[in-house]
Amino acid sequence: EVQLVESGGGTVETGGSLQLSCVASGFDFKAHYMTWARQRPGQRPERIASIDWNGERADYADSVKGRFTITKDNTNNHLYLDMTALKPEDTGLYQCAKGYGSADEIDGIVYWQWDRLGQGTQVTVTS
C-alpha cells in the first residue's frame, strides 16, 4: 500500500523559514517523480514543486520560485521542501504527491490530480 506521511509544518512569521519532510513507502520511490502540492483555504490543491526520479531536475510554480527548494533522497525514501521568505499567502495544507500529476482546466480553474496524496501538514504564516 502506498503511504505518504508529511511532517514539519507549523506557524511562522512573515519572512521565516520551514522545512517540510515526506516519507514514502509502498512503491519504488527512486523510480518516480515526486511533487509538493499546496491547498489554500477554500481552494483546490495546486502543484508548487516537482522533482524528477533521481533528484536532478526540479521545477516550481511561479509563486514559490526562488524561495522554495524541493529535494529528494532516494537512500531513505524522503522528499523535502525547504521554504524561505515565507508570506501570508503561503498559508495552506502542504501535501506530498506521488508523480508529477496531471491538470485539467475547466472554466478557467485548474484541477490537478495525482496517483496519491498524503494527508498533509499545515503551514500558517502570520503577518
Tab-separated table of C-alpha atoms in Angstrom:
chain	number	residue	atom	x	y	z
A	1	GLU	CA	0.000	0.000	0.000
A	2	VAL	CA	1.297	3.435	-0.988
A	3	GLN	CA	1.795	5.701	2.013
A	4	LEU	CA	2.975	9.309	2.108
A	5	VAL	CA	3.431	10.928	5.523
A	6	GLU	CA	4.285	14.594	5.822
A	7	SER	CA	5.730	16.492	8.780
A	8	GLY	CA	7.373	19.788	9.610
A	9	GLY	CA	4.510	22.230	9.320
A	10	GLY	CA	3.772	24.917	11.867
A	11	THR	CA	3.164	28.603	12.422
A	12	VAL	CA	5.823	31.088	11.396
A	13	GLU	CA	6.032	34.858	10.949
A	14	THR	CA	6.337	36.535	7.567
A	15	GLY	CA	9.885	36.178	6.287
A	16	GLY	CA	10.521	32.999	8.256
A	17	SER	CA	11.554	29.549	7.104
A	18	LEU	CA	10.376	25.962	7.464
A	19	GLN	CA	11.486	22.567	6.199
A	20	LEU	CA	8.813	20.027	5.342
A	21	SER	CA	9.501	16.296	5.078
A	22	CYS	CA	7.632	13.423	3.489
A	23	VAL	CA	8.448	9.761	3.982
A	24	ALA	CA	7.198	7.423	1.286
A	25	SER	CA	6.555	3.676	1.345
A	26	GLY	CA	4.766	1.005	-0.645
A	27	PHE	CA	6.239	1.825	-4.064
A	28	ASP	CA	9.599	2.215	-5.800
A	29	PHE	CA	10.340	5.762	-4.641
A	30	LYS	CA	13.568	6.115	-6.614
A	31	ALA	CA	11.741	5.452	-9.888
A	32	HIS	CA	9.128	8.211	-9.557
A	33	TYR	CA	8.754	11.928	-9.899
A	34	MET	CA	7.508	13.480	-6.671
A	35	THR	CA	5.596	16.676	-6.048
A	36	TRP	CA	4.653	19.058	-3.263
A	37	ALA	CA	1.127	20.396	-3.557
A	38	ARG	CA	-0.488	23.184	-1.561
A	39	GLN	CA	-4.145	23.648	-0.749
A	40	ARG	CA	-5.042	27.130	0.357
A	41	PRO	CA	-8.233	27.595	2.417
A	42	GLY	CA	-11.265	27.214	0.172
A	43	GLN	CA	-9.235	26.302	-2.899
A	44	ARG	CA	-8.230	23.182	-4.837
A	45	PRO	CA	-4.719	21.723	-4.381
A	46	GLU	CA	-2.133	23.323	-6.649
A	47	ARG	CA	1.223	21.941	-7.736
A	48	ILE	CA	4.037	24.088	-6.353
A	49	ALA	CA	7.191	21.998	-6.873
A	50	SER	CA	8.155	18.748	-8.585
A	51	ILE	CA	11.381	16.799	-8.860
A	52	ASP	CA	12.453	14.047	-11.215
A	53	TRP	CA	13.165	10.441	-10.276
A	54	ASN	CA	16.838	10.898	-9.421
A	55	GLY	CA	16.526	14.340	-7.877
A	56	GLU	CA	18.484	16.171	-10.560
A	57	ARG	CA	15.785	18.350	-12.124
A	58	ALA	CA	13.158	20.364	-10.354
A	59	ASP	CA	10.561	22.869	-11.411
A	60	TYR	CA	8.444	25.298	-9.448
A	61	ALA	CA	5.280	27.300	-9.633
A	62	ASP	CA	5.968	30.982	-10.227
A	63	SER	CA	4.528	31.810	-6.808
A	64	VAL	CA	7.355	29.984	-4.991
A	65	LYS	CA	10.233	30.148	-7.456
A	66	GLY	CA	13.411	31.439	-5.824
A	67	ARG	CA	12.043	30.912	-2.295
A	68	PHE	CA	11.312	27.171	-2.082
A	69	THR	CA	13.623	24.232	-2.824
A	70	ILE	CA	12.480	20.649	-3.359
A	71	THR	CA	14.919	17.792	-2.809
A	72	LYS	CA	14.673	14.000	-2.909
A	73	ASP	CA	16.733	11.449	-1.005
A	74	ASN	CA	16.395	8.050	-2.635
A	75	THR	CA	18.518	6.389	0.058
A	76	ASN	CA	15.827	6.852	2.697
A	77	ASN	CA	12.653	7.486	0.656
A	78	HIS	CA	12.326	11.093	1.810
A	79	LEU	CA	11.109	14.156	-0.010
A	80	TYR	CA	11.822	17.620	1.382
A	81	LEU	CA	10.641	21.164	0.836
A	82	ASP	CA	12.796	23.992	2.146
A	83	MET	CA	10.719	27.142	2.366
A	84	THR	CA	12.237	30.585	2.921
A	85	ALA	CA	10.959	34.166	2.835
A	86	LEU	CA	7.511	32.889	3.735
A	87	LYS	CA	4.494	35.093	3.046
A	88	PRO	CA	0.952	35.005	4.454
A	89	GLU	CA	-0.279	33.754	1.067
A	90	ASP	CA	1.877	30.629	1.554
A	91	THR	CA	-0.546	29.540	4.269
A	92	GLY	CA	-2.162	26.205	3.470
A	93	LEU	CA	-2.090	22.443	3.747
A	94	TYR	CA	1.080	21.073	2.148
A	95	GLN	CA	0.789	17.597	0.711
A	96	CYS	CA	3.323	15.216	-0.740
A	97	ALA	CA	2.237	13.604	-4.026
A	98	LYS	CA	3.427	10.591	-5.989
A	99	GLY	CA	4.210	11.563	-9.540
A	100	TYR	CA	4.194	14.863	-11.415
A	101	GLY	CA	0.432	14.990	-11.698
A	102	SER	CA	-1.948	15.963	-14.470
A	103	ALA	CA	-4.015	19.097	-14.843
A	104	ASP	CA	-7.304	19.983	-16.495
A	105	GLU	CA	-8.644	23.476	-16.888
A	106	ILE	CA	-12.390	23.903	-16.618
A	107	ASP	CA	-13.966	27.347	-16.801
A	108	GLY	CA	-10.607	28.927	-16.037
A	109	ILE	CA	-9.956	26.796	-12.959
A	110	VAL	CA	-7.042	24.326	-12.977
A	111	TYR	CA	-7.719	20.960	-11.385
A	112	TRP	CA	-4.652	18.900	-10.510
A	113	GLN	CA	-4.712	15.145	-9.903
A	114	TRP	CA	-2.102	12.728	-8.633
A	115	ASP	CA	-1.863	8.971	-8.125
A	116	ARG	CA	-1.694	9.511	-4.390
A	117	LEU	CA	-1.614	12.451	-1.973
A	118	GLY	CA	-0.585	12.371	1.655
A	119	GLN	CA	-2.742	13.742	4.457
A	120	GLY	CA	-0.654	16.889	4.571
A	121	THR	CA	0.974	19.182	7.101
A	122	GLN	CA	-0.420	22.643	7.882
A	123	VAL	CA	1.676	25.758	7.367
A	124	THR	CA	0.438	29.076	8.718
A	125	VAL	CA	2.308	32.305	8.037
A	126	THR	CA	1.318	35.259	10.191
A	127	SER	CA	1.683	38.870	9.137
